[in-house]
Amino acid sequence: MNLPWHLYLMAILYILAGFNHFRNPGMYLKIIPPFFKSPKLINVVSGTAEIVLGILLMFSLTTQYAAWGIIVLLIAIFPANLYMFQNKKASFNLPKWILFVRLPLQLVLIIWAFQYTL
């Protein structure tokens, strides 16, 4: 069964983002709110999850499960986006409006993933 190109695009984006957790861990460690314990472990788990879920998206047998996994992951990492918005040190000196736009972007990504759960 041929999968749509936008599903492969989504898969590649998650795989690349996942590898970036290992290539540039400091970036992710900086945005993990301090009330979470073991930020290094959180970074490894979330990066690995992105890679695995991205790969699983590309197989029709596992696409739906992977899409649900991505939705859960996006909800789980939302506190990092909120922390970036609220904390100057975690903001990478990005303009406040960009950090604000990132918040509802999570919903857009969830809706995109949800299309593949049906």
Tab-separated table of C-alpha atoms in Angstrom:
chain	number	residue	atom	x	y	z
A	1	MET	CA	0.000	0.000	0.000
A	2	ASN	CA	1.391	3.378	-0.999
A	3	LEU	CA	1.414	5.931	1.742
A	4	PRO	CA	0.902	9.635	0.981
A	5	TRP	CA	3.982	11.817	0.534
A	6	HIS	CA	2.989	14.058	3.454
A	7	LEU	CA	3.182	11.060	5.762
A	8	TYR	CA	6.771	10.461	4.645
A	9	LEU	CA	7.459	14.170	5.171
A	10	MET	CA	6.144	13.917	8.721
A	11	ALA	CA	8.201	10.785	9.328
A	12	ILE	CA	11.401	12.397	8.073
A	13	LEU	CA	10.825	15.509	10.196
A	14	TYR	CA	10.434	13.422	13.357
A	15	ILE	CA	13.418	11.234	12.544
A	16	LEU	CA	15.634	14.272	11.939
A	17	ALA	CA	14.346	15.994	15.088
A	18	GLY	CA	15.021	12.814	17.044
A	19	PHE	CA	18.611	12.567	15.827
A	20	ASN	CA	19.091	16.215	16.721
A	21	HIS	CA	18.440	15.308	20.381
A	22	PHE	CA	21.713	13.345	20.250
A	23	ARG	CA	23.610	15.739	17.989
A	24	ASN	CA	22.756	18.841	20.022
A	25	PRO	CA	21.501	17.708	23.453
A	26	GLY	CA	22.273	21.037	25.136
A	27	MET	CA	19.542	22.698	23.122
A	28	TYR	CA	16.926	20.314	24.492
A	29	LEU	CA	18.297	20.171	28.026
A	30	LYS	CA	17.967	23.962	28.191
A	31	ILE	CA	14.198	23.853	27.574
A	32	ILE	CA	13.283	21.011	29.942
A	33	PRO	CA	11.578	22.652	32.919
A	34	PRO	CA	13.622	22.270	36.129
A	35	PHE	CA	10.791	20.531	37.985
A	36	PHE	CA	11.370	17.470	35.776
A	37	LYS	CA	13.954	15.095	37.178
A	38	SER	CA	16.609	13.502	34.956
A	39	PRO	CA	16.626	15.953	32.008
A	40	LYS	CA	19.320	13.917	30.223
A	41	LEU	CA	17.134	10.821	30.385
A	42	ILE	CA	14.114	12.812	29.186
A	43	ASN	CA	16.160	14.065	26.234
A	44	VAL	CA	17.308	10.561	25.286
A	45	VAL	CA	13.817	9.059	25.663
A	46	SER	CA	12.098	11.815	23.676
A	47	GLY	CA	14.749	11.751	20.939
A	48	THR	CA	14.557	7.970	20.670
A	49	ALA	CA	10.751	8.138	20.614
A	50	GLU	CA	10.830	10.628	17.734
A	51	ILE	CA	13.156	8.410	15.718
A	52	VAL	CA	11.212	5.198	16.382
A	53	LEU	CA	7.798	6.810	15.807
A	54	GLY	CA	9.039	8.461	12.623
A	55	ILE	CA	10.210	5.099	11.294
A	56	LEU	CA	6.960	3.394	12.321
A	57	LEU	CA	4.949	6.049	10.467
A	58	MET	CA	6.364	4.748	7.195
A	59	PHE	CA	4.858	1.280	7.473
A	60	SER	CA	1.131	0.955	6.855
A	61	LEU	CA	0.891	-1.743	9.521
A	62	THR	CA	2.179	0.625	12.225
A	63	THR	CA	1.183	4.072	10.940
A	64	GLN	CA	-1.852	4.425	13.214
A	65	TYR	CA	0.043	3.365	16.333
A	66	ALA	CA	2.905	5.708	15.495
A	67	ALA	CA	0.511	8.609	14.926
A	68	TRP	CA	-1.066	8.027	18.351
A	69	GLY	CA	2.433	7.849	19.828
A	70	ILE	CA	3.326	11.176	18.236
A	71	ILE	CA	0.176	12.758	19.659
A	72	VAL	CA	1.116	11.526	23.140
A	73	LEU	CA	4.687	12.737	22.637
A	74	LEU	CA	3.545	16.194	21.510
A	75	ILE	CA	1.363	16.508	24.591
A	76	ALA	CA	4.219	15.295	26.808
A	77	ILE	CA	6.707	17.839	25.461
A	78	PHE	CA	4.300	20.777	25.623
A	79	PRO	CA	5.684	21.871	29.016
A	80	ALA	CA	9.058	22.470	27.328
A	81	ASN	CA	7.450	24.839	24.826
A	82	LEU	CA	5.611	26.618	27.624
A	83	TYR	CA	8.842	26.862	29.627
A	84	MET	CA	10.603	28.397	26.610
A	85	PHE	CA	7.861	31.012	26.410
A	86	GLN	CA	7.977	31.814	30.117
A	87	ASN	CA	11.705	31.635	30.854
A	88	LYS	CA	14.216	34.014	29.272
A	89	LYS	CA	17.137	31.570	29.723
A	90	ALA	CA	15.261	28.839	27.841
A	91	SER	CA	14.075	31.128	25.043
A	92	PHE	CA	17.292	31.135	22.964
A	93	ASN	CA	16.711	34.901	22.736
A	94	LEU	CA	13.933	34.297	20.245
A	95	PRO	CA	11.314	37.037	19.984
A	96	LYS	CA	8.410	36.499	22.355
A	97	TRP	CA	5.928	36.354	19.442
A	98	ILE	CA	7.745	33.387	17.896
A	99	LEU	CA	7.698	31.555	21.210
A	100	PHE	CA	3.998	32.331	21.505
A	101	VAL	CA	3.266	31.024	17.979
A	102	ARG	CA	5.052	27.764	18.864
A	103	LEU	CA	2.424	27.010	21.499
A	104	PRO	CA	-0.583	26.575	19.154
A	105	LEU	CA	1.735	25.005	16.578
A	106	GLN	CA	1.694	21.929	18.832
A	107	LEU	CA	-2.044	21.676	18.176
A	108	VAL	CA	-1.435	21.878	14.425
A	109	LEU	CA	1.100	19.042	14.697
A	110	ILE	CA	-1.362	17.004	16.766
A	111	ILE	CA	-4.076	17.507	14.148
A	112	TRP	CA	-1.621	16.516	11.412
A	113	ALA	CA	-0.759	13.297	13.278
A	114	PHE	CA	-4.401	12.631	14.083
A	115	GLN	CA	-5.174	12.323	10.353
A	116	TYR	CA	-3.208	9.074	10.354
A	117	THR	CA	-5.007	7.521	13.332
A	118	LEU	CA	-8.204	6.894	11.388
